[in-house]
Amino acid sequence: MVGELEFEKPVIELRKKIAELKEFTMNADVDLSSEIEKLEARLEKLEADIYDHMKPWDRVQIARHPGRPTTLEYISLLFTDFFECHGDRTYGDDEAIVGGIAKYRGLPVTVIGHQRGKDTKENIRRNFGMPHPEGYRKALRLMKQADKFRRPIICFIDTKGAYPGKAAEERGQSEAIARNLFEMASLKVPVICIVIGEGGSGGALALGVGNHIHMLENSTYSVISPEGAAAILWKDAGQAKRAAESMKITAPDLKELGIVDEIIPEVKGGAHKDVKAQAEKMDTILHKSLKELRSLSEEKLVSHRYDKYKSIGEHSVIKEFIGVN
Amino acid sequence: MLKVFTKSKKKKYATIPSEMAKQDVPEGIMTKCPNCKKIMYTKELVKNLKVCFHCQYHHSMNSKERLASFLDENSFEELNAGMISENPLNFPDYLEKLEKDRKKTEINEAVVTGIGTVDGQTIVVAVMDSTFRMGSMGSVVGEKITLAIEKADELSVPFIIFTASGGARMQEGVLSLMQMAKTSVALKRFSDNGGLIISIMTHPTTGGVSASFASLGDYNLAEPGALIGFAGRRIIEQTIREELPEDFQTSEFLMKHGQLDAVISRIELKEKIATILSIHQQGGDLEW
């Protein structure tokens, strides 16, 4: 099978063996059904063992799986009447971010998200889901439009990060990201952010200042990729696995840190195994989340967002210190 | 010598169609696509909203054709149809030119405005007409568009404009320039009141029109292959002394450069606009 992951190999091998045995009994005159039953029970246990105790690095592998559903796939499954809007009205149309208007359960909404490709050709077109400044500016343009027409905003986060390139710096990458954080703070409509794959640093956060942040169970959200962190901390990108363990980048970690509101459970083995079922699981949480936020007034939504970010971070105060005075 | 004689025996004739043959194919029954050079029945072409069957070239539409293709049947109610231009600068020949165009086009100015419905949804619509003074904008065009925007505001319905213009009308000088500001000021008030603005740029949308209401939509859309730009191609080439790319200032060029939400074929236009309108309908959230 294409795209099978290292940690799930025992499951896949056992499943193969069972299939072989089944085929064997069909052709030969031997009854192996009790053996098969036993093996199936073992498979169930093994699956539970592996998928219920996934290590951070395993989750990183799932989050990066080439077949992992993208923003446009979720849009087509969760929304109707999607009309894509292009361009930042200034410089260009960044295809690493898609956005537009649609209906969610009959309700007009604006939906925006990072867009990766699933093959090389599309990945080149989408710049591997790594946005340029015009991408963030398009997103902001659509958010302001949503604000004008009082439409809730739903953002799908799925990027390795902002694109580290010359042109991006020339066109004000930092300003574009900063502007989004700044402007998203004052949106008078519900903003819901869902991390569906990798949430890579500033490029992710530029779509991430929401009232609610939800994460798919096997997605990650981090200040830097594990490889990047390993290179900075230990001068060895090869220690990415170690970095992934220590950096607290998985959905359960972020829930514990008080950043994420809900973890959206994934289908067994990861969202790529059944996109439709995954969209249904997402729908349940999105519906609940939007219903809750729609009951808040415009001012309340702004202060709710303010309070959410204000409360993030940890510190303590000491009694005895030498101040500048 | 002999050879010359035998050769000259073969007379060559040019074929000139007889009067009879000429009447067989009346003027306008066939149309040649300026893009792919293929010939097709005009009637069929009109039925296909004047989009070439072979190469999808969008033949230009006048205001009447546009309204018929876009609005629900019999839903159009025209506004300010009788408004005509003065000659504020006493520009030579201006009034005569206007009169000539009025006769030719059977409309009174380069924009037609009114109220209508798209898929049952009420809108105020303004359609510029490039057959009248190249769709140029003078006082009347500015005023009619402004009044249409105010009407949309008053009725709390969306404002949709189809642009087609060579730019400001030279014969009205700076008064034409000021129409850019006048229409934009009206759009800003409408927008601040929550009004929905959809601009659909058609061939050609240039100069002062492109630098005012055409670019101020909540949704800026364009027909494929339309020429859209501020300064003319020749002026730019002469100024920068460089040859410009072939697709320069086309809809597709603008889309790539972030100026358009979408380029939409005329065949799908009504349906797409109806979708956008339905997403902006009040009370669409009843089940919530």
Coordinates of C-alpha atoms in Angstrom, one line a residue:
Chain A
M1 CA 0.0 0.0 0.0
V2 CA 1.3 3.4 -0.9
G3 CA 1.9 5.8 1.9
E4 CA 1.9 3.3 4.8
L5 CA 3.7 4.7 7.8
E6 CA 6.5 3.1 9.7
F7 CA 4.7 2.8 13.1
E8 CA 1.7 1.1 11.7
K9 CA 3.6 -1.6 9.8
P10 CA 2.8 -4.4 12.4
V11 CA -0.9 -3.8 11.8
I12 CA -0.5 -3.8 8.1
E13 CA 1.5 -7.0 8.1
L14 CA -0.9 -8.8 10.4
R15 CA -3.8 -7.7 8.2
K16 CA -2.0 -9.0 5.1
K17 CA -1.4 -12.4 6.9
I18 CA -5.1 -12.7 7.7
A19 CA -6.1 -11.9 4.2
E20 CA -3.6 -14.6 2.9
L21 CA -5.0 -17.2 5.3
K22 CA -8.5 -16.4 4.2
E23 CA -7.6 -16.8 0.6
F24 CA -5.8 -20.1 1.5
T25 CA -8.9 -21.6 3.2
M26 CA -11.1 -20.6 0.3
N27 CA -8.9 -22.6 -2.1
A28 CA -7.8 -25.5 0.1
D29 CA -9.9 -27.9 2.0
V30 CA -8.7 -26.9 5.5
D31 CA -10.7 -25.2 8.2
L32 CA -8.6 -22.4 9.7
S33 CA -11.5 -20.2 10.9
S34 CA -10.6 -20.5 14.6
E35 CA -7.0 -19.4 13.8
I36 CA -8.3 -16.6 11.7
E37 CA -10.6 -15.5 14.5
K38 CA -7.7 -15.5 16.9
L39 CA -5.6 -13.5 14.5
E40 CA -8.4 -11.0 14.1
A41 CA -8.7 -10.5 17.8
R42 CA -5.0 -10.0 17.9
L43 CA -5.3 -7.4 15.1
E44 CA -7.9 -5.5 17.0
K45 CA -5.8 -5.4 20.1
L46 CA -2.7 -4.5 18.1
E47 CA -4.6 -1.7 16.3
A48 CA -5.9 -0.3 19.6
D49 CA -2.4 -0.6 21.0
I50 CA -0.8 1.3 18.2
Y51 CA -3.4 3.8 17.3
D52 CA -4.4 4.7 20.9
H53 CA -0.8 5.2 22.0
M54 CA 0.6 7.2 19.1
K55 CA 3.8 9.0 19.8
P56 CA 4.2 12.6 18.8
W57 CA 6.5 11.6 15.9
D58 CA 3.8 9.1 14.7
R59 CA 1.3 12.0 14.6
V60 CA 3.8 14.2 12.7
Q61 CA 3.9 11.4 10.1
I62 CA 0.1 11.3 9.8
A63 CA -0.1 15.0 9.7
R64 CA 2.3 15.0 6.8
H65 CA 0.8 12.0 5.0
P66 CA 0.6 12.9 1.3
G67 CA -3.0 11.6 1.1
R68 CA -4.2 13.7 4.1
P69 CA -7.4 15.5 3.2
T70 CA -6.8 19.2 2.2
T71 CA -8.8 22.3 2.8
L72 CA -10.7 22.1 -0.6
E73 CA -11.7 18.5 0.2
Y74 CA -13.3 19.5 3.5
I75 CA -14.9 22.5 1.8
S76 CA -16.6 20.3 -0.8
L77 CA -17.8 17.9 1.9
L78 CA -18.9 20.4 4.6
F79 CA -20.2 23.4 2.6
T80 CA -22.5 24.1 -0.4
D81 CA -22.4 26.9 -3.0
F82 CA -18.7 27.5 -2.5
F83 CA -17.6 30.5 -4.7
E84 CA -13.9 30.9 -4.7
C85 CA -12.5 34.5 -4.5
H86 CA -9.0 35.1 -5.8
G87 CA -6.4 37.8 -5.4
D88 CA -5.3 40.3 -2.8
R89 CA -6.3 43.2 -5.1
T90 CA -2.7 44.5 -4.8
Y91 CA -0.1 42.1 -6.2
G92 CA -1.2 38.6 -7.0
D93 CA -3.2 35.5 -6.3
D94 CA -1.5 33.1 -4.0
E95 CA -2.8 29.6 -4.6
A96 CA -1.2 28.4 -1.3
I97 CA -4.3 30.0 0.3
V98 CA -7.8 29.5 -0.9
G99 CA -10.9 31.3 0.2
G100 CA -14.4 32.3 -0.7
I101 CA -18.0 32.4 0.3
A102 CA -20.2 29.4 0.9
K103 CA -23.1 28.1 2.9
Y104 CA -22.7 25.9 6.0
R105 CA -26.0 24.2 6.8
G106 CA -27.7 27.0 5.0
L107 CA -25.9 29.7 6.8
P108 CA -23.7 32.1 4.7
V109 CA -20.1 31.9 5.8
T110 CA -16.6 32.9 4.6
V111 CA -14.2 30.0 4.4
I112 CA -10.4 30.3 4.1
G113 CA -7.6 27.8 4.3
H114 CA -4.1 26.8 3.4
Q115 CA -4.0 24.6 0.3
R116 CA -1.4 21.9 -0.3
G117 CA -1.2 19.8 -3.4
K118 CA -1.5 16.0 -3.4
D119 CA 0.9 15.4 -6.2
T120 CA 4.0 17.2 -7.4
K121 CA 2.3 19.2 -10.1
E122 CA -0.3 20.6 -7.8
N123 CA 2.3 21.1 -5.0
I124 CA 4.3 23.3 -7.3
R125 CA 1.2 25.3 -8.2
R126 CA 0.3 25.6 -4.5
N127 CA 3.9 26.2 -3.4
F128 CA 3.5 23.1 -1.1
G129 CA 0.9 25.1 0.9
M130 CA 3.5 27.7 2.0
P131 CA 2.0 31.2 1.5
H132 CA 3.5 34.4 0.2
P133 CA 2.4 37.8 1.6
E134 CA -0.3 38.1 -1.1
G135 CA -1.9 35.0 0.4
Y136 CA -2.3 36.5 3.8
R137 CA -3.5 39.7 2.2
K138 CA -6.1 37.9 0.3
A139 CA -7.2 36.1 3.4
L140 CA -7.5 39.4 5.3
R141 CA -9.5 41.0 2.4
L142 CA -12.0 38.1 2.6
M143 CA -12.2 38.4 6.4
K144 CA -13.0 42.1 6.2
Q145 CA -15.6 41.3 3.6
A146 CA -17.1 38.7 6.0
D147 CA -17.1 41.4 8.7
K148 CA -19.0 43.8 6.4
F149 CA -21.6 41.2 5.6
R150 CA -21.7 39.7 9.1
R151 CA -20.7 36.2 8.0
P152 CA -18.9 33.8 10.4
I153 CA -15.4 32.9 9.3
I154 CA -14.0 29.4 9.2
C155 CA -10.3 29.0 8.7
F156 CA -8.5 25.7 7.9
I157 CA -4.9 25.7 8.9
D158 CA -2.6 23.4 7.0
T159 CA 0.9 24.7 6.3
K160 CA 4.5 23.9 7.0
G161 CA 4.9 27.6 7.5
A162 CA 5.4 30.9 5.7
Y163 CA 7.5 30.6 2.5
P164 CA 11.1 31.4 3.3
G165 CA 12.0 33.2 0.1
K166 CA 13.5 36.4 -1.2
A167 CA 10.4 37.7 -2.9
A168 CA 8.3 37.1 0.2
E169 CA 10.6 39.2 2.3
E170 CA 10.6 42.0 -0.4
R171 CA 6.9 42.1 -0.3
G172 CA 6.7 42.4 3.4
Q173 CA 6.1 38.9 4.8
S174 CA 6.3 40.0 8.4
E175 CA 4.0 42.9 7.9
A176 CA 1.4 40.8 6.2
I177 CA 1.4 38.2 9.0
A178 CA 1.4 40.9 11.7
R179 CA -1.5 42.8 10.0
N180 CA -3.6 39.7 10.0
L181 CA -3.1 39.1 13.7
F182 CA -3.9 42.7 14.4
E183 CA -7.0 42.9 12.2
M184 CA -8.4 39.5 13.2
A185 CA -8.5 40.8 16.7
S186 CA -11.3 43.3 15.9
L187 CA -13.5 41.1 13.7
K188 CA -17.1 41.3 14.9
V189 CA -18.1 37.9 13.6
P190 CA -17.4 34.4 14.9
V191 CA -14.0 33.1 13.8
I192 CA -13.3 29.4 14.1
C193 CA -9.9 27.9 13.2
I194 CA -9.4 24.3 12.6
V195 CA -5.9 22.8 12.3
I196 CA -6.2 20.0 9.8
G197 CA -2.6 19.1 9.1
E198 CA 0.5 20.9 10.1
G199 CA 0.2 24.2 11.8
G200 CA 3.6 25.7 11.1
S201 CA 4.5 28.9 12.9
G202 CA 3.6 32.4 11.7
G203 CA 2.2 31.1 8.4
A204 CA -0.4 29.2 10.3
L205 CA -1.1 31.8 12.9
A206 CA -1.9 34.4 10.2
L207 CA -5.2 32.5 9.8
G208 CA -5.3 31.5 13.4
V209 CA -6.6 34.3 15.6
G210 CA -10.0 32.8 16.3
N211 CA -12.6 32.6 19.0
H212 CA -12.3 28.8 18.9
I213 CA -9.4 26.7 17.8
H214 CA -10.0 23.1 17.1
M215 CA -7.4 20.5 16.0
L216 CA -7.7 17.2 14.3
E217 CA -6.4 14.6 16.6
N218 CA -3.3 13.9 14.5
S219 CA -2.5 17.4 13.5
T220 CA 0.4 19.5 14.9
Y221 CA 0.7 23.2 15.7
S222 CA 4.1 24.5 16.5
V223 CA 6.4 27.5 16.5
I224 CA 8.7 25.7 14.1
S225 CA 9.0 22.3 12.4
P226 CA 10.7 19.6 14.5
E227 CA 13.5 19.6 11.9
G228 CA 14.0 23.3 12.3
A229 CA 14.0 23.1 16.1
A230 CA 16.5 20.3 16.0
A231 CA 18.7 22.3 13.7
I232 CA 18.6 25.3 16.0
L233 CA 18.9 23.5 19.4
W234 CA 21.2 20.7 18.5
K235 CA 22.6 21.7 15.1
D236 CA 21.2 18.4 13.7
A237 CA 18.0 18.3 11.8
G238 CA 18.2 14.5 12.1
Q239 CA 17.1 14.8 15.7
A240 CA 13.6 15.9 14.6
K241 CA 12.0 13.0 16.4
R242 CA 13.5 14.1 19.7
A243 CA 12.4 17.6 19.1
A244 CA 8.9 16.5 18.3
E245 CA 8.7 14.7 21.6
S246 CA 9.9 17.6 23.6
M247 CA 8.2 20.5 21.9
K248 CA 4.6 19.6 22.7
I249 CA 3.2 20.0 19.3
T250 CA 0.3 17.5 19.1
A251 CA -3.4 18.2 19.6
P252 CA -3.5 16.6 23.1
D253 CA -0.5 18.8 24.1
L254 CA -2.1 22.0 22.9
K255 CA -5.3 21.1 24.6
E256 CA -3.4 20.7 27.9
L257 CA -1.7 24.1 27.3
G258 CA -5.1 25.6 27.0
I259 CA -4.7 26.8 23.4
V260 CA -7.1 24.3 21.7
D261 CA -10.8 24.2 22.5
E262 CA -11.7 20.8 21.0
I263 CA -9.8 17.9 19.6
I264 CA -11.6 16.5 16.6
P265 CA -11.2 12.7 16.8
E266 CA -9.8 11.1 13.6
V267 CA -10.9 7.9 12.0
K268 CA -8.7 5.0 12.9
G269 CA -5.3 5.3 11.4
G270 CA -5.7 8.9 10.3
A271 CA -8.1 11.2 8.3
H272 CA -6.7 9.9 5.0
K273 CA -8.2 6.5 5.6
D274 CA -11.8 7.9 5.2
V275 CA -12.3 11.5 4.3
K276 CA -16.0 11.4 4.3
A277 CA -16.2 9.9 7.8
Q278 CA -13.7 12.4 8.9
A279 CA -15.7 15.4 7.5
E280 CA -18.7 14.1 9.5
K281 CA -16.7 14.1 12.7
M282 CA -15.6 17.6 11.9
D283 CA -19.1 18.7 11.1
T284 CA -20.3 17.7 14.6
I285 CA -17.8 19.9 16.3
L286 CA -18.0 22.8 13.9
H287 CA -21.8 22.9 14.2
K288 CA -21.6 23.0 18.0
S289 CA -18.8 25.6 18.0
L290 CA -20.6 27.9 15.6
K291 CA -23.9 27.6 17.4
E292 CA -22.2 28.6 20.6
L293 CA -20.4 31.6 19.1
R294 CA -23.5 32.8 17.2
S295 CA -25.2 33.4 20.6
L296 CA -22.6 36.0 21.5
S297 CA -23.0 39.7 20.6
E298 CA -20.5 41.6 18.3
E299 CA -18.7 43.2 21.3
K300 CA -18.7 39.9 23.2
L301 CA -17.1 38.2 20.3
V302 CA -14.2 40.7 20.2
S303 CA -13.7 40.5 24.0
H304 CA -14.0 36.7 23.9
R305 CA -11.2 36.6 21.4
Y306 CA -9.2 39.1 23.5
D307 CA -9.6 37.1 26.6
K308 CA -8.7 33.9 24.9
Y309 CA -5.3 35.2 23.8
K310 CA -4.7 37.2 26.9
S311 CA -4.9 34.0 29.0
I312 CA -2.2 32.1 27.0
G313 CA 1.3 32.0 28.4
E314 CA 2.7 31.0 31.8
H315 CA 4.6 33.1 34.3
S316 CA 5.2 33.6 38.0
V317 CA 6.2 36.6 40.1
I318 CA 8.9 36.7 42.7
K319 CA 8.7 38.8 45.8
E320 CA 12.3 39.9 46.2
F321 CA 13.9 41.5 43.2
I322 CA 16.0 44.4 42.2
G323 CA 14.1 46.7 39.9
V324 CA 15.6 49.6 37.9
N325 CA 14.6 52.0 40.7
Chain B
M1 CA 5.1 33.0 -80.4
L2 CA 2.6 30.3 -80.9
K3 CA 2.9 29.3 -77.2
V4 CA 2.0 32.8 -76.2
F5 CA -1.2 32.7 -78.2
T6 CA -2.3 29.4 -76.9
K7 CA -1.8 30.6 -73.4
S8 CA -3.7 33.8 -73.8
K9 CA -6.7 31.8 -75.0
K10 CA -7.3 30.8 -71.4
K11 CA -9.1 33.7 -70.1
K12 CA -9.2 34.4 -66.4
Y13 CA -12.3 35.8 -64.8
A14 CA -12.9 37.4 -61.4
T15 CA -16.1 36.1 -59.9
I16 CA -18.4 39.0 -59.0
P17 CA -21.5 37.8 -57.2
S18 CA -24.7 38.8 -59.1
E19 CA -27.3 41.0 -57.5
M20 CA -29.4 37.9 -57.1
A21 CA -26.7 36.0 -55.2
K22 CA -26.1 39.0 -53.0
Q23 CA -29.7 39.0 -51.9
D24 CA -29.5 35.3 -51.1
V25 CA -27.3 36.1 -48.1
P26 CA -28.7 39.1 -46.4
E27 CA -26.4 41.3 -44.4
G28 CA -25.8 40.0 -40.8
I29 CA -27.0 36.5 -41.3
M30 CA -23.5 35.1 -40.7
T31 CA -20.9 36.3 -38.3
K32 CA -17.2 35.8 -38.6
C33 CA -15.4 35.3 -35.3
P34 CA -12.6 37.9 -35.1
N35 CA -10.5 35.5 -33.0
C36 CA -10.7 32.1 -34.7
K37 CA -12.0 33.4 -38.1
K38 CA -14.7 30.7 -38.2
I39 CA -18.1 31.7 -39.7
M40 CA -21.3 30.9 -37.9
Y41 CA -25.0 31.8 -38.0
T42 CA -25.6 35.1 -36.2
K43 CA -28.9 33.8 -34.8
E44 CA -27.2 30.8 -33.3
L45 CA -24.4 32.9 -31.9
V46 CA -26.9 35.3 -30.3
K47 CA -28.7 32.3 -28.8
N48 CA -25.3 31.3 -27.3
L49 CA -25.1 34.7 -25.7
K50 CA -22.7 35.8 -28.4
V51 CA -20.0 33.4 -27.2
C52 CA -18.1 31.7 -30.1
F53 CA -18.9 28.0 -30.4
H54 CA -15.4 27.2 -31.5
C55 CA -13.0 29.4 -29.4
Q56 CA -15.3 30.8 -26.6
Y57 CA -14.5 34.3 -27.8
H58 CA -16.9 36.7 -26.2
H59 CA -18.4 39.0 -28.8
S60 CA -19.3 42.4 -27.3
M61 CA -22.9 42.9 -26.3
N62 CA -24.8 46.1 -26.2
S63 CA -26.9 47.1 -23.2
K64 CA -30.1 45.6 -24.5
E65 CA -28.6 42.3 -25.3
R66 CA -26.9 42.3 -21.9
L67 CA -30.0 43.0 -20.0
A68 CA -31.9 40.3 -21.9
S69 CA -29.2 37.8 -21.2
F70 CA -28.8 38.5 -17.5
L71 CA -32.1 39.5 -16.0
D72 CA -35.2 37.4 -15.5
E73 CA -37.6 37.9 -18.4
N74 CA -39.7 41.1 -18.2
S75 CA -38.3 42.1 -14.9
F76 CA -36.5 45.2 -16.0
E77 CA -37.8 48.7 -15.0
E78 CA -35.5 51.4 -16.4
L79 CA -34.5 54.5 -14.4
N80 CA -33.7 57.9 -15.7
A81 CA -34.0 56.8 -19.3
G82 CA -34.6 60.4 -20.5
M83 CA -31.5 62.0 -19.1
I84 CA -29.2 63.5 -21.8
S85 CA -25.9 65.3 -22.0
E86 CA -25.4 69.1 -22.2
N87 CA -22.4 70.6 -23.8
P88 CA -20.8 72.2 -20.7
L89 CA -17.5 73.2 -22.3
N90 CA -19.1 74.2 -25.7
F91 CA -17.0 71.6 -27.3
P92 CA -17.2 71.8 -31.1
D93 CA -19.4 69.1 -32.7
Y94 CA -20.1 67.4 -29.3
L95 CA -23.9 67.8 -29.5
E96 CA -24.0 66.5 -33.1
K97 CA -21.9 63.5 -32.2
L98 CA -24.3 62.7 -29.3
E99 CA -27.3 63.0 -31.5
K100 CA -25.7 60.7 -34.1
D101 CA -25.1 58.1 -31.5
R102 CA -28.5 58.4 -30.0
K103 CA -29.9 57.7 -33.5
K104 CA -27.5 54.8 -34.1
T105 CA -27.9 53.0 -30.7
E106 CA -31.5 54.0 -29.8
I107 CA -30.4 54.8 -26.2
N108 CA -29.8 58.2 -24.8
E109 CA -26.5 57.8 -23.1
A110 CA -23.6 55.3 -22.6
V111 CA -25.2 53.6 -19.6
V112 CA -28.6 52.1 -19.0
T113 CA -29.8 51.7 -15.4
G114 CA -32.7 50.2 -13.7
I115 CA -34.3 47.7 -11.3
G116 CA -34.6 44.0 -12.2
T117 CA -34.4 40.5 -10.8
V118 CA -31.8 37.7 -11.2
D119 CA -33.2 34.3 -10.4
G120 CA -36.0 36.1 -8.5
Q121 CA -33.6 38.3 -6.4
T122 CA -34.1 42.0 -6.8
I123 CA -31.1 44.2 -7.8
V124 CA -30.3 47.6 -9.2
V125 CA -28.3 47.2 -12.3
A126 CA -26.2 49.5 -14.5
V127 CA -25.0 48.4 -17.9
M128 CA -22.5 50.5 -19.8
D129 CA -22.8 50.4 -23.6
S130 CA -19.7 50.7 -25.7
T131 CA -21.6 51.4 -28.8
F132 CA -22.5 54.9 -27.5
R133 CA -19.4 57.2 -27.6
M134 CA -17.3 54.1 -26.7
G135 CA -19.0 53.9 -23.4
S136 CA -17.1 57.0 -22.2
M137 CA -18.1 58.6 -19.0
G138 CA -19.4 62.2 -18.9
S139 CA -21.7 63.9 -16.5
V140 CA -24.8 61.9 -17.5
V141 CA -23.1 58.5 -17.1
G142 CA -21.7 59.6 -13.7
E143 CA -25.1 60.9 -12.6
K144 CA -27.1 57.9 -13.8
I145 CA -24.8 55.5 -12.0
T146 CA -24.8 57.6 -8.9
L147 CA -28.6 57.7 -8.9
A148 CA -28.7 53.9 -9.4
I149 CA -26.4 53.4 -6.4
E150 CA -28.7 55.6 -4.3
K151 CA -31.7 53.6 -5.5
A152 CA -30.0 50.4 -4.4
D153 CA -29.3 52.0 -1.0
E154 CA -32.9 53.2 -0.7
L155 CA -34.2 49.7 -1.5
S156 CA -31.5 47.9 0.4
V157 CA -30.8 45.7 -2.6
P158 CA -27.4 44.7 -4.3
F159 CA -25.9 47.0 -6.9
I160 CA -24.5 45.3 -10.0
I161 CA -22.6 47.1 -12.7
F162 CA -21.4 45.8 -16.1
T163 CA -18.6 48.1 -17.2
A164 CA -17.5 48.7 -20.8
S165 CA -15.8 52.0 -21.4
G166 CA -12.9 53.7 -23.1
G167 CA -12.6 56.0 -20.1
A168 CA -13.5 59.6 -19.4
R169 CA -15.4 61.6 -22.0
M170 CA -12.9 64.1 -23.5
Q171 CA -15.6 66.6 -24.5
E172 CA -16.6 67.2 -20.9
G173 CA -13.1 67.7 -19.6
V174 CA -12.5 67.8 -15.9
L175 CA -16.3 67.3 -15.3
S176 CA -15.7 63.8 -16.6
L177 CA -12.8 63.3 -14.2
M178 CA -15.0 64.3 -11.3
Q179 CA -17.5 61.6 -12.1
M180 CA -14.9 59.1 -10.9
A181 CA -15.0 60.7 -7.5
K182 CA -18.8 61.2 -7.5
T183 CA -19.6 57.6 -8.2
S184 CA -17.0 56.4 -5.7
V185 CA -18.3 58.6 -3.0
A186 CA -21.8 57.2 -3.6
L187 CA -20.4 53.6 -3.5
K188 CA -18.6 54.2 -0.2
R189 CA -21.8 55.4 1.5
F190 CA -23.7 52.5 0.1
S191 CA -21.0 50.1 1.2
D192 CA -20.8 51.5 4.7
N193 CA -24.6 50.9 4.9
G194 CA -23.9 47.3 4.2
G195 CA -24.7 47.3 0.5
L196 CA -23.4 44.6 -1.8
I197 CA -21.5 45.7 -4.9
I198 CA -20.7 43.4 -7.8
S199 CA -18.7 44.7 -10.7
I200 CA -18.5 42.7 -13.9
M201 CA -15.8 44.1 -16.2
T202 CA -16.4 43.5 -19.9
H203 CA -14.4 44.4 -23.0
P204 CA -13.1 47.1 -22.8
T205 CA -12.9 48.6 -19.3
T206 CA -10.2 51.2 -19.3
G207 CA -9.2 54.6 -18.0
G208 CA -11.3 56.5 -15.4
V209 CA -14.0 53.8 -15.3
S210 CA -11.4 51.1 -14.4
A211 CA -10.0 53.5 -11.8
S212 CA -13.3 54.1 -10.1
F213 CA -16.5 52.0 -9.7
A214 CA -15.3 49.1 -11.9
S215 CA -12.7 48.2 -9.3
L216 CA -14.7 48.9 -6.2
G217 CA -16.9 45.8 -6.1
D218 CA -17.1 43.5 -3.1
Y219 CA -16.7 41.1 -5.9
N220 CA -14.7 42.1 -9.0
L221 CA -15.4 39.8 -11.8
A222 CA -14.6 39.8 -15.5
E223 CA -15.5 38.2 -18.7
P224 CA -12.7 36.1 -20.4
G225 CA -10.4 38.0 -22.7
A226 CA -11.6 41.5 -21.8
L227 CA -9.2 44.4 -22.1
I228 CA -9.0 45.9 -18.6
G229 CA -6.5 48.6 -17.6
F230 CA -5.9 52.2 -16.7
A231 CA -3.3 53.6 -19.2
G232 CA -3.4 52.5 -22.8
R233 CA -1.0 49.9 -24.0
R234 CA 0.6 52.3 -26.6
I235 CA 1.2 55.0 -24.0
I236 CA 2.9 52.5 -21.6
E237 CA 5.1 51.1 -24.4
Q238 CA 6.1 54.6 -25.5
T239 CA 6.9 55.7 -22.0
I240 CA 8.9 52.7 -20.8
R241 CA 10.2 51.8 -24.3
E242 CA 9.6 48.2 -23.8
E243 CA 7.3 45.8 -25.6
L244 CA 4.6 44.5 -23.4
P245 CA 3.5 40.8 -23.1
E246 CA 0.7 39.7 -25.3
D247 CA -1.7 39.0 -22.5
F248 CA -1.0 42.4 -20.9
Q249 CA -4.2 44.0 -19.4
T250 CA -6.4 41.0 -20.2
S251 CA -8.8 39.6 -17.6
E252 CA -6.5 36.6 -17.2
F253 CA -3.6 38.9 -16.6
L254 CA -5.4 40.9 -14.0
M255 CA -6.6 37.7 -12.3
K256 CA -3.0 36.5 -12.0
H257 CA -2.0 39.9 -10.6
G258 CA -4.6 39.7 -7.8
Q259 CA -7.1 42.2 -9.2
L260 CA -10.1 39.9 -9.8
D261 CA -12.0 37.5 -7.7
A262 CA -12.8 35.4 -10.8
V263 CA -13.0 35.3 -14.5
I264 CA -16.4 33.9 -15.5
S265 CA -17.7 32.8 -18.8
R266 CA -20.9 34.6 -20.0
I267 CA -22.6 31.2 -20.2
E268 CA -22.2 30.6 -16.5
L269 CA -22.4 34.2 -15.4
K270 CA -26.1 34.5 -14.4
E271 CA -25.9 31.3 -12.4
K272 CA -22.8 32.3 -10.5
I273 CA -24.2 35.8 -9.8
A274 CA -27.4 34.2 -8.5
T275 CA -25.3 32.0 -6.1
I276 CA -23.4 35.1 -4.8
L277 CA -26.7 36.9 -4.4
S278 CA -28.2 34.0 -2.5
I279 CA -25.3 33.9 -0.1
H280 CA -26.0 37.6 0.7
Q281 CA -29.7 37.2 1.1
Q282 CA -31.1 38.4 4.4
G283 CA -32.8 35.7 6.5
G284 CA -31.0 32.8 4.9
D285 CA -30.1 31.5 8.3
L286 CA -33.6 30.5 9.5
E287 CA -32.6 27.0 10.4
W288 CA -30.1 28.4 12.8

